[in-house]
Amino acid sequence: MKVLRFFLFPFAILYDFVTKIRNLFFDVGVFKETSFKTPVIVVGNLSVGGTGKTPQIEYLIRLLQNQYKTAVLSRGYKRETKGFVLVKDNHKAIDVGDEPLQYFKKFKDVVIAVDANRVAGVTKLINEHNAEVVLLDDAFQHRKVKGSFNILLTKFNDLFVDDFLLPTGNLRESKTGANRADVILVTKCPYDLDQDTKTKVLEKLKKFDKEVFFTTISYGNKVLGSKEIFTKDIVNYEVLLITGIANPKPLLDFLLNFNVNFKHLEFADHHHFSNKEINDIKTNFDDLPSNKLLLTTEKDYVRLHNKLSDLSYLPIETLFLNESKNKFDVLINSHLKEKV
């Protein structure tokens, strides 16, 4: 795979040229950016793959929902519907996408919608649903909406500054795109991140002159779903783990650190499971000893719980390291007070 990516280097150069021209056209006004009086907070990244956008959106929802009428807009990746759709109780993941349905089920007082046309979607949320703040999920490259505050995520073990453009690397656009960010969040850090390592990361990012925060993934104290147990007790079960996310490694590491005995069935990100695959999962689970647990991620649970009656999931949240949570919260709230 690495050899193939090396030979695709000329295409990466061409891709770099195309994305730079596109961004230039936005910068000089050839392509229109639409801004709104209502604050629009953009969460996204420069690379493909899982950087933790979903738990970060959920963090912002928890921070803001009691103060402002909060709305979330996503494009609804791999949904089979078109146009603007307001997420409702009768929707399935195939209708609106994994993440929007997950947000809806967890935050009933928040308006959740999908629309590939971000300008139209934000406009409807403000004008028809009285949103006081809109969170744009995975929209860093969608420059037709000019966010009032842009949060750029980058993985600790795969920093965008160490990467290259597609298809040689994983970047969606040049590293200089980070200049549009208001803050940079280094995600999926080790819990015990030491100061020397933190300093090295800050040194790599300092040329962008942005406030940098370090976060990690915090797993819930309880497994939820069909079987609800304390997370620490997973070790007592034979586990069949099902994942259909971009980067399951943090979850695998978490289970290994707990000395959990598990079998992992891995599928592609946002995978829609066929009937055959569901039957294969059931067969694999039936073959395990009696004290067993069918476990998946919170995102996959949204797609699978109606097909697998024994399914449970391990919830996750974003956790800010080095006592930086308050500083980040103040930054967001200060921005909103200026805008609202």
PDB file of C-alpha atoms in Angstrom, residues 9-218:
ATOM      1  CA  PHE A   9       2.692  11.126  -5.834  1.00  0.00           C
ATOM      2  CA  PRO A  10       2.102  13.013  -9.151  1.00  0.00           C
ATOM      3  CA  PHE A  11      -1.641  12.838  -8.515  1.00  0.00           C
ATOM      4  CA  ALA A  12      -1.088  14.279  -5.036  1.00  0.00           C
ATOM      5  CA  ILE A  13       0.716  17.245  -6.612  1.00  0.00           C
ATOM      6  CA  LEU A  14      -2.198  17.750  -8.999  1.00  0.00           C
ATOM      7  CA  TYR A  15      -4.669  17.456  -6.122  1.00  0.00           C
ATOM      8  CA  ASP A  16      -2.674  20.045  -4.173  1.00  0.00           C
ATOM      9  CA  PHE A  17      -2.852  22.444  -7.137  1.00  0.00           C
ATOM     10  CA  VAL A  18      -6.621  22.008  -7.536  1.00  0.00           C
ATOM     11  CA  THR A  19      -7.399  22.509  -3.833  1.00  0.00           C
ATOM     12  CA  LYS A  20      -5.113  25.552  -3.626  1.00  0.00           C
ATOM     13  CA  ILE A  21      -6.858  27.160  -6.598  1.00  0.00           C
ATOM     14  CA  ARG A  22     -10.236  26.416  -5.018  1.00  0.00           C
ATOM     15  CA  ASN A  23      -9.195  27.986  -1.718  1.00  0.00           C
ATOM     16  CA  LEU A  24      -7.702  30.981  -3.516  1.00  0.00           C
ATOM     17  CA  PHE A  25     -11.004  31.564  -5.315  1.00  0.00           C
ATOM     18  CA  PHE A  26     -12.782  31.595  -1.954  1.00  0.00           C
ATOM     19  CA  ASP A  27     -10.141  33.894  -0.462  1.00  0.00           C
ATOM     20  CA  VAL A  28     -10.408  36.514  -3.241  1.00  0.00           C
ATOM     21  CA  GLY A  29     -14.180  36.269  -3.608  1.00  0.00           C
ATOM     22  CA  VAL A  30     -14.507  34.423  -6.920  1.00  0.00           C
ATOM     23  CA  PHE A  31     -16.381  31.728  -4.976  1.00  0.00           C
ATOM     24  CA  LYS A  32     -18.911  33.082  -2.502  1.00  0.00           C
ATOM     25  CA  GLU A  33     -18.711  32.491   1.250  1.00  0.00           C
ATOM     26  CA  THR A  34     -21.927  33.102   3.172  1.00  0.00           C
ATOM     27  CA  SER A  35     -21.683  34.384   6.728  1.00  0.00           C
ATOM     28  CA  PHE A  36     -24.498  34.595   9.276  1.00  0.00           C
ATOM     29  CA  LYS A  37     -25.269  36.911  12.183  1.00  0.00           C
ATOM     30  CA  THR A  38     -26.040  33.777  14.188  1.00  0.00           C
ATOM     31  CA  PRO A  39     -22.839  32.087  15.391  1.00  0.00           C
ATOM     32  CA  VAL A  40     -21.806  29.042  13.354  1.00  0.00           C
ATOM     33  CA  ILE A  41     -19.139  26.849  14.946  1.00  0.00           C
ATOM     34  CA  VAL A  42     -17.341  24.591  12.473  1.00  0.00           C
ATOM     35  CA  VAL A  43     -15.743  21.322  13.614  1.00  0.00           C
ATOM     36  CA  GLY A  44     -13.574  19.481  11.116  1.00  0.00           C
ATOM     37  CA  ASN A  45     -10.147  18.313  10.079  1.00  0.00           C
ATOM     38  CA  LEU A  46      -7.667  18.411   7.212  1.00  0.00           C
ATOM     39  CA  SER A  47      -7.362  14.651   6.841  1.00  0.00           C
ATOM     40  CA  VAL A  48      -9.584  11.689   6.069  1.00  0.00           C
ATOM     41  CA  GLY A  49     -10.281   9.210   8.824  1.00  0.00           C
ATOM     42  CA  GLY A  50     -11.464   9.452  12.399  1.00  0.00           C
ATOM     43  CA  THR A  51     -10.130  12.402  14.365  1.00  0.00           C
ATOM     44  CA  GLY A  52     -12.903  12.480  16.968  1.00  0.00           C
ATOM     45  CA  LYS A  53     -15.367  14.909  15.388  1.00  0.00           C
ATOM     46  CA  THR A  54     -18.446  13.182  16.818  1.00  0.00           C
ATOM     47  CA  PRO A  55     -17.430  13.310  20.514  1.00  0.00           C
ATOM     48  CA  GLN A  56     -16.254  16.899  19.996  1.00  0.00           C
ATOM     49  CA  ILE A  57     -19.643  17.930  18.597  1.00  0.00           C
ATOM     50  CA  GLU A  58     -21.263  16.216  21.577  1.00  0.00           C
ATOM     51  CA  TYR A  59     -18.919  18.075  23.929  1.00  0.00           C
ATOM     52  CA  LEU A  60     -20.071  21.385  22.418  1.00  0.00           C
ATOM     53  CA  ILE A  61     -23.716  20.346  22.685  1.00  0.00           C
ATOM     54  CA  ARG A  62     -23.313  19.635  26.402  1.00  0.00           C
ATOM     55  CA  LEU A  63     -21.517  22.940  26.854  1.00  0.00           C
ATOM     56  CA  LEU A  64     -24.120  25.049  25.051  1.00  0.00           C
ATOM     57  CA  GLN A  65     -27.540  23.397  25.106  1.00  0.00           C
ATOM     58  CA  ASN A  66     -28.647  24.870  28.442  1.00  0.00           C
ATOM     59  CA  GLN A  67     -27.719  28.432  27.438  1.00  0.00           C
ATOM     60  CA  TYR A  68     -28.635  28.613  23.757  1.00  0.00           C
ATOM     61  CA  LYS A  69     -31.077  26.986  21.385  1.00  0.00           C
ATOM     62  CA  THR A  70     -28.506  24.750  19.737  1.00  0.00           C
ATOM     63  CA  ALA A  71     -28.722  23.078  16.346  1.00  0.00           C
ATOM     64  CA  VAL A  72     -26.400  20.643  14.574  1.00  0.00           C
ATOM     65  CA  LEU A  73     -26.083  20.374  10.807  1.00  0.00           C
ATOM     66  CA  SER A  74     -24.367  17.450   9.085  1.00  0.00           C
ATOM     67  CA  ARG A  75     -24.383  16.294   5.499  1.00  0.00           C
ATOM     68  CA  GLY A  76     -25.589  12.846   6.644  1.00  0.00           C
ATOM     69  CA  TYR A  77     -22.876  10.685   5.113  1.00  0.00           C
ATOM     70  CA  LYS A  78     -24.186   7.647   3.162  1.00  0.00           C
ATOM     71  CA  ARG A  79     -27.837   8.492   3.762  1.00  0.00           C
ATOM     72  CA  GLU A  80     -30.380   7.578   1.099  1.00  0.00           C
ATOM     73  CA  THR A  81     -32.459  10.747   1.425  1.00  0.00           C
ATOM     74  CA  LYS A  82     -31.849  14.039  -0.364  1.00  0.00           C
ATOM     75  CA  GLY A  83     -31.980  17.689   0.583  1.00  0.00           C
ATOM     76  CA  PHE A  84     -32.773  19.106   4.013  1.00  0.00           C
ATOM     77  CA  VAL A  85     -34.070  16.564   6.522  1.00  0.00           C
ATOM     78  CA  LEU A  86     -34.890  17.322  10.145  1.00  0.00           C
ATOM     79  CA  VAL A  87     -34.036  14.223  12.180  1.00  0.00           C
ATOM     80  CA  LYS A  88     -37.090  12.685  13.881  1.00  0.00           C
ATOM     81  CA  ASP A  89     -37.999   9.644  15.962  1.00  0.00           C
ATOM     82  CA  ASN A  90     -38.972   7.514  12.981  1.00  0.00           C
ATOM     83  CA  HIS A  91     -35.674   7.965  11.157  1.00  0.00           C
ATOM     84  CA  LYS A  92     -33.035   5.261  10.767  1.00  0.00           C
ATOM     85  CA  ALA A  93     -29.325   5.658  10.046  1.00  0.00           C
ATOM     86  CA  ILE A  94     -29.943   4.946   6.354  1.00  0.00           C
ATOM     87  CA  ASP A  95     -32.247   7.998   6.275  1.00  0.00           C
ATOM     88  CA  VAL A  96     -30.036  10.593   7.956  1.00  0.00           C
ATOM     89  CA  GLY A  97     -26.612   9.057   8.639  1.00  0.00           C
ATOM     90  CA  ASP A  98     -24.974   7.560  11.743  1.00  0.00           C
ATOM     91  CA  GLU A  99     -23.809  10.632  13.603  1.00  0.00           C
ATOM     92  CA  PRO A 100     -26.946  12.783  13.193  1.00  0.00           C
ATOM     93  CA  LEU A 101     -29.115   9.941  14.474  1.00  0.00           C
ATOM     94  CA  GLN A 102     -26.753   9.427  17.398  1.00  0.00           C
ATOM     95  CA  TYR A 103     -26.951  13.137  18.300  1.00  0.00           C
ATOM     96  CA  PHE A 104     -30.737  13.061  18.061  1.00  0.00           C
ATOM     97  CA  LYS A 105     -31.138  10.046  20.340  1.00  0.00           C
ATOM     98  CA  LYS A 106     -28.841  11.551  22.995  1.00  0.00           C
ATOM     99  CA  PHE A 107     -29.908  15.197  22.938  1.00  0.00           C
ATOM    100  CA  LYS A 108     -33.670  15.569  22.633  1.00  0.00           C
ATOM    101  CA  ASP A 109     -33.670  19.343  23.174  1.00  0.00           C
ATOM    102  CA  VAL A 110     -31.248  19.981  20.309  1.00  0.00           C
ATOM    103  CA  VAL A 111     -32.356  20.411  16.694  1.00  0.00           C
ATOM    104  CA  ILE A 112     -30.502  17.953  14.433  1.00  0.00           C
ATOM    105  CA  ALA A 113     -30.649  18.221  10.644  1.00  0.00           C
ATOM    106  CA  VAL A 114     -28.842  17.025   7.542  1.00  0.00           C
ATOM    107  CA  ASP A 115     -28.267  18.855   4.287  1.00  0.00           C
ATOM    108  CA  ALA A 116     -25.422  18.601   1.774  1.00  0.00           C
ATOM    109  CA  ASN A 117     -26.122  22.254   0.941  1.00  0.00           C
ATOM    110  CA  ARG A 118     -24.717  23.793   4.104  1.00  0.00           C
ATOM    111  CA  VAL A 119     -25.831  27.348   3.281  1.00  0.00           C
ATOM    112  CA  ALA A 120     -29.438  26.261   2.775  1.00  0.00           C
ATOM    113  CA  GLY A 121     -29.305  24.033   5.855  1.00  0.00           C
ATOM    114  CA  VAL A 122     -27.955  26.720   8.183  1.00  0.00           C
ATOM    115  CA  THR A 123     -30.475  29.232   6.801  1.00  0.00           C
ATOM    116  CA  LYS A 124     -33.392  26.905   7.568  1.00  0.00           C
ATOM    117  CA  LEU A 125     -32.142  26.131  11.063  1.00  0.00           C
ATOM    118  CA  ILE A 126     -31.917  29.835  11.859  1.00  0.00           C
ATOM    119  CA  ASN A 127     -35.064  31.093  10.116  1.00  0.00           C
ATOM    120  CA  GLU A 128     -37.440  28.155  10.628  1.00  0.00           C
ATOM    121  CA  HIS A 129     -36.145  26.563  13.844  1.00  0.00           C
ATOM    122  CA  ASN A 130     -34.861  29.641  15.714  1.00  0.00           C
ATOM    123  CA  ALA A 131     -31.347  28.293  16.240  1.00  0.00           C
ATOM    124  CA  GLU A 132     -29.184  30.610  18.355  1.00  0.00           C
ATOM    125  CA  VAL A 133     -26.002  28.688  17.556  1.00  0.00           C
ATOM    126  CA  VAL A 134     -25.342  26.162  14.781  1.00  0.00           C
ATOM    127  CA  LEU A 135     -22.689  23.449  15.022  1.00  0.00           C
ATOM    128  CA  LEU A 136     -21.415  22.355  11.614  1.00  0.00           C
ATOM    129  CA  ASP A 137     -20.194  18.757  11.676  1.00  0.00           C
ATOM    130  CA  ASP A 138     -17.205  17.900   9.436  1.00  0.00           C
ATOM    131  CA  ALA A 139     -17.328  21.160   7.499  1.00  0.00           C
ATOM    132  CA  PHE A 140     -13.800  22.556   7.550  1.00  0.00           C
ATOM    133  CA  GLN A 141     -13.445  22.204   3.760  1.00  0.00           C
ATOM    134  CA  HIS A 142     -17.021  23.294   3.020  1.00  0.00           C
ATOM    135  CA  ARG A 143     -16.172  26.925   2.621  1.00  0.00           C
ATOM    136  CA  LYS A 144     -19.487  28.116   1.213  1.00  0.00           C
ATOM    137  CA  VAL A 145     -20.435  28.732   4.839  1.00  0.00           C
ATOM    138  CA  LYS A 146     -18.073  31.089   6.617  1.00  0.00           C
ATOM    139  CA  GLY A 147     -17.959  29.854  10.177  1.00  0.00           C
ATOM    140  CA  SER A 148     -17.785  32.377  12.972  1.00  0.00           C
ATOM    141  CA  PHE A 149     -15.453  30.014  14.859  1.00  0.00           C
ATOM    142  CA  ASN A 150     -13.447  27.138  13.321  1.00  0.00           C
ATOM    143  CA  ILE A 151     -12.188  24.184  15.366  1.00  0.00           C
ATOM    144  CA  LEU A 152      -9.566  22.054  13.617  1.00  0.00           C
ATOM    145  CA  LEU A 153      -8.973  18.512  14.904  1.00  0.00           C
ATOM    146  CA  THR A 154      -5.803  16.510  14.348  1.00  0.00           C
ATOM    147  CA  LYS A 155      -4.873  13.116  15.812  1.00  0.00           C
ATOM    148  CA  PHE A 156      -1.969  12.936  18.238  1.00  0.00           C
ATOM    149  CA  ASN A 157      -0.314  10.009  16.431  1.00  0.00           C
ATOM    150  CA  ASP A 158      -1.104  11.349  12.944  1.00  0.00           C
ATOM    151  CA  LEU A 159      -0.654  15.132  13.013  1.00  0.00           C
ATOM    152  CA  PHE A 160      -1.591  16.921   9.814  1.00  0.00           C
ATOM    153  CA  VAL A 161       1.829  18.613   9.790  1.00  0.00           C
ATOM    154  CA  ASP A 162       3.439  15.184   9.362  1.00  0.00           C
ATOM    155  CA  ASP A 163       1.111  14.151   6.525  1.00  0.00           C
ATOM    156  CA  PHE A 164       0.817  14.734   2.780  1.00  0.00           C
ATOM    157  CA  LEU A 165      -2.043  15.198   0.373  1.00  0.00           C
ATOM    158  CA  LEU A 166      -4.213  12.453  -1.074  1.00  0.00           C
ATOM    159  CA  PRO A 167      -3.611   9.952  -2.547  1.00  0.00           C
ATOM    160  CA  THR A 168      -0.005   9.793  -1.291  1.00  0.00           C
ATOM    161  CA  GLY A 169      -1.049  10.860   2.198  1.00  0.00           C
ATOM    162  CA  ASN A 170      -4.362  11.447   3.941  1.00  0.00           C
ATOM    163  CA  LEU A 171      -4.765  15.227   3.704  1.00  0.00           C
ATOM    164  CA  ARG A 172      -7.845  16.654   2.026  1.00  0.00           C
ATOM    165  CA  GLU A 173      -6.029  19.926   1.399  1.00  0.00           C
ATOM    166  CA  SER A 174      -2.690  21.585   2.049  1.00  0.00           C
ATOM    167  CA  LYS A 175      -1.457  22.039   5.622  1.00  0.00           C
ATOM    168  CA  THR A 176      -1.821  25.788   5.104  1.00  0.00           C
ATOM    169  CA  GLY A 177      -5.566  25.250   5.457  1.00  0.00           C
ATOM    170  CA  ALA A 178      -4.905  25.262   9.203  1.00  0.00           C
ATOM    171  CA  ASN A 179      -4.549  29.030   8.957  1.00  0.00           C
ATOM    172  CA  ARG A 180      -8.359  29.245   8.757  1.00  0.00           C
ATOM    173  CA  ALA A 181      -8.722  27.636  12.193  1.00  0.00           C
ATOM    174  CA  ASP A 182      -9.353  29.610  15.359  1.00  0.00           C
ATOM    175  CA  VAL A 183      -8.087  26.781  17.559  1.00  0.00           C
ATOM    176  CA  ILE A 184      -6.421  23.416  17.007  1.00  0.00           C
ATOM    177  CA  LEU A 185      -7.399  20.377  19.070  1.00  0.00           C
ATOM    178  CA  VAL A 186      -4.909  17.527  19.222  1.00  0.00           C
ATOM    179  CA  THR A 187      -7.192  14.538  19.757  1.00  0.00           C
ATOM    180  CA  LYS A 188      -6.816  10.948  20.951  1.00  0.00           C
ATOM    181  CA  CYS A 189      -3.771  11.774  23.063  1.00  0.00           C
ATOM    182  CA  PRO A 190      -2.439   9.341  25.677  1.00  0.00           C
ATOM    183  CA  TYR A 191      -4.041   9.865  29.087  1.00  0.00           C
ATOM    184  CA  ASP A 192      -0.604  10.328  30.605  1.00  0.00           C
ATOM    185  CA  LEU A 193       0.693  12.828  28.029  1.00  0.00           C
ATOM    186  CA  ASP A 194       3.943  14.227  29.442  1.00  0.00           C
ATOM    187  CA  GLN A 195       5.159  17.794  29.130  1.00  0.00           C
ATOM    188  CA  ASP A 196       8.136  16.940  26.886  1.00  0.00           C
ATOM    189  CA  THR A 197       5.898  15.234  24.323  1.00  0.00           C
ATOM    190  CA  LYS A 198       3.384  18.070  24.524  1.00  0.00           C
ATOM    191  CA  THR A 199       6.175  20.596  23.895  1.00  0.00           C
ATOM    192  CA  LYS A 200       7.324  18.687  20.798  1.00  0.00           C
ATOM    193  CA  VAL A 201       3.803  18.760  19.365  1.00  0.00           C
ATOM    194  CA  LEU A 202       3.452  22.469  20.117  1.00  0.00           C
ATOM    195  CA  GLU A 203       6.763  23.101  18.357  1.00  0.00           C
ATOM    196  CA  LYS A 204       5.426  21.404  15.211  1.00  0.00           C
ATOM    197  CA  LEU A 205       2.254  23.504  15.281  1.00  0.00           C
ATOM    198  CA  LYS A 206       3.656  26.862  16.379  1.00  0.00           C
ATOM    199  CA  LYS A 207       4.023  28.280  12.842  1.00  0.00           C
ATOM    200  CA  PHE A 208       0.222  28.416  12.581  1.00  0.00           C
ATOM    201  CA  ASP A 209       0.061  30.688  15.652  1.00  0.00           C
ATOM    202  CA  LYS A 210      -3.125  29.087  17.017  1.00  0.00           C
ATOM    203  CA  GLU A 211      -4.279  28.215  20.498  1.00  0.00           C
ATOM    204  CA  VAL A 212      -3.679  24.463  20.878  1.00  0.00           C
ATOM    205  CA  PHE A 213      -5.608  22.140  23.188  1.00  0.00           C
ATOM    206  CA  PHE A 214      -4.910  18.485  23.963  1.00  0.00           C
ATOM    207  CA  THR A 215      -7.771  16.011  24.322  1.00  0.00           C
ATOM    208  CA  THR A 216      -8.273  12.295  24.658  1.00  0.00           C
ATOM    209  CA  ILE A 217     -11.117   9.793  24.448  1.00  0.00           C
ATOM    210  CA  SER A 218     -12.813   9.012  27.739  1.00  0.00           C
TER     211      SER A 218
END
